[in-house]
């Protein structure tokens, strides 16, 4: 998968046969993403790749 966020978003939209705008992809360092503030929680979230350490941090609200 490409490292360019818009390219990845297009690839995933096509792969999952999603409606344009249905999927949002945010880069690893994109601190301005709505989900980063915690004030706009998503209905669903996919973290990929997700190690067990990352999963535990998400589950317990732990940050770096």
PDB file of C-alpha atoms in Angstrom:
ATOM      1  CA  UNK A   1       0.000   0.000   0.000  1.00  0.00           C
ATOM      2  CA  UNK A   2       1.235   3.493  -0.785  1.00  0.00           C
ATOM      3  CA  UNK A   3       2.523   5.839   1.924  1.00  0.00           C
ATOM      4  CA  UNK A   4       0.605   8.776   0.412  1.00  0.00           C
ATOM      5  CA  UNK A   5      -2.653   9.219   2.401  1.00  0.00           C
ATOM      6  CA  UNK A   6      -4.889  10.286  -0.550  1.00  0.00           C
ATOM      7  CA  UNK A   7      -3.608   7.347  -2.607  1.00  0.00           C
ATOM      8  CA  UNK A   8      -4.273   4.901   0.235  1.00  0.00           C
ATOM      9  CA  UNK A   9      -7.763   6.340   0.714  1.00  0.00           C
ATOM     10  CA  UNK A  10      -8.550   5.834  -2.993  1.00  0.00           C
ATOM     11  CA  UNK A  11      -7.144   2.288  -2.915  1.00  0.00           C
ATOM     12  CA  UNK A  12      -9.232   1.333   0.118  1.00  0.00           C
ATOM     13  CA  UNK A  13     -12.371   2.956  -1.291  1.00  0.00           C
ATOM     14  CA  UNK A  14     -12.016   0.914  -4.476  1.00  0.00           C
ATOM     15  CA  UNK A  15     -11.005  -2.289  -2.661  1.00  0.00           C
ATOM     16  CA  UNK A  16     -13.981  -2.213  -0.289  1.00  0.00           C
ATOM     17  CA  UNK A  17     -16.393  -0.869  -2.919  1.00  0.00           C
ATOM     18  CA  UNK A  18     -17.148   2.054  -0.605  1.00  0.00           C
ATOM     19  CA  UNK A  19     -18.964   5.231  -1.541  1.00  0.00           C
ATOM     20  CA  UNK A  20     -16.633   8.188  -2.165  1.00  0.00           C
ATOM     21  CA  UNK A  21     -16.094   9.947   1.181  1.00  0.00           C
ATOM     22  CA  UNK A  22     -17.278   6.966   3.249  1.00  0.00           C
ATOM     23  CA  UNK A  23     -13.743   6.086   4.389  1.00  0.00           C
ATOM     24  CA  UNK A  24     -11.322   8.526   5.973  1.00  0.00           C
ATOM     25  CA  UNK A  25      -7.625   7.771   6.143  1.00  0.00           C
ATOM     26  CA  UNK A  26      -5.323   9.707   8.461  1.00  0.00           C
ATOM     27  CA  UNK A  27      -1.537   9.608   8.428  1.00  0.00           C
ATOM     28  CA  UNK A  28       0.470   8.456  11.412  1.00  0.00           C
ATOM     29  CA  UNK A  29       1.646  11.991  12.206  1.00  0.00           C
ATOM     30  CA  UNK A  30      -1.631  13.773  11.373  1.00  0.00           C
ATOM     31  CA  UNK A  31      -2.329  15.293  14.800  1.00  0.00           C
ATOM     32  CA  UNK A  32      -5.097  17.495  13.370  1.00  0.00           C
ATOM     33  CA  UNK A  33      -7.293  14.468  12.621  1.00  0.00           C
ATOM     34  CA  UNK A  34     -10.696  14.748  14.362  1.00  0.00           C
ATOM     35  CA  UNK A  35     -10.169  11.445  16.159  1.00  0.00           C
ATOM     36  CA  UNK A  36      -6.885  12.714  17.675  1.00  0.00           C
ATOM     37  CA  UNK A  37      -8.597  15.290  19.900  1.00  0.00           C
ATOM     38  CA  UNK A  38     -10.977  12.833  21.516  1.00  0.00           C
ATOM     39  CA  UNK A  39     -13.838  15.323  21.190  1.00  0.00           C
ATOM     40  CA  UNK A  40     -15.142  13.672  18.022  1.00  0.00           C
ATOM     41  CA  UNK A  41     -15.090   9.908  18.657  1.00  0.00           C
ATOM     42  CA  UNK A  42     -15.665   7.722  15.600  1.00  0.00           C
ATOM     43  CA  UNK A  43     -18.413   5.116  15.376  1.00  0.00           C
ATOM     44  CA  UNK A  44     -15.841   2.630  14.114  1.00  0.00           C
ATOM     45  CA  UNK A  45     -12.058   2.696  13.883  1.00  0.00           C
ATOM     46  CA  UNK A  46      -9.478   0.491  12.195  1.00  0.00           C
ATOM     47  CA  UNK A  47      -5.858   0.709  13.314  1.00  0.00           C
ATOM     48  CA  UNK A  48      -3.588  -0.973  10.818  1.00  0.00           C
ATOM     49  CA  UNK A  49      -1.089  -2.337  11.515  1.00  0.00           C
ATOM     50  CA  UNK A  50      -1.977  -2.875  15.155  1.00  0.00           C
ATOM     51  CA  UNK A  51       0.440  -4.577  17.511  1.00  0.00           C
ATOM     52  CA  UNK A  52      -0.699  -5.970  20.839  1.00  0.00           C
ATOM     53  CA  UNK A  53       1.085  -3.049  22.484  1.00  0.00           C
ATOM     54  CA  UNK A  54      -0.893  -0.559  20.402  1.00  0.00           C
ATOM     55  CA  UNK A  55      -4.124  -2.430  21.109  1.00  0.00           C
ATOM     56  CA  UNK A  56      -3.430  -2.387  24.860  1.00  0.00           C
ATOM     57  CA  UNK A  57      -2.621   1.338  24.754  1.00  0.00           C
ATOM     58  CA  UNK A  58      -5.888   2.084  22.937  1.00  0.00           C
ATOM     59  CA  UNK A  59      -7.906  -0.114  25.296  1.00  0.00           C
ATOM     60  CA  UNK A  60      -6.456   1.589  28.377  1.00  0.00           C
ATOM     61  CA  UNK A  61      -6.151   5.136  27.030  1.00  0.00           C
ATOM     62  CA  UNK A  62      -2.359   5.186  27.293  1.00  0.00           C
ATOM     63  CA  UNK A  63      -0.327   7.537  25.098  1.00  0.00           C
ATOM     64  CA  UNK A  64       3.378   7.886  24.335  1.00  0.00           C
TER      65      UNK A  64
END
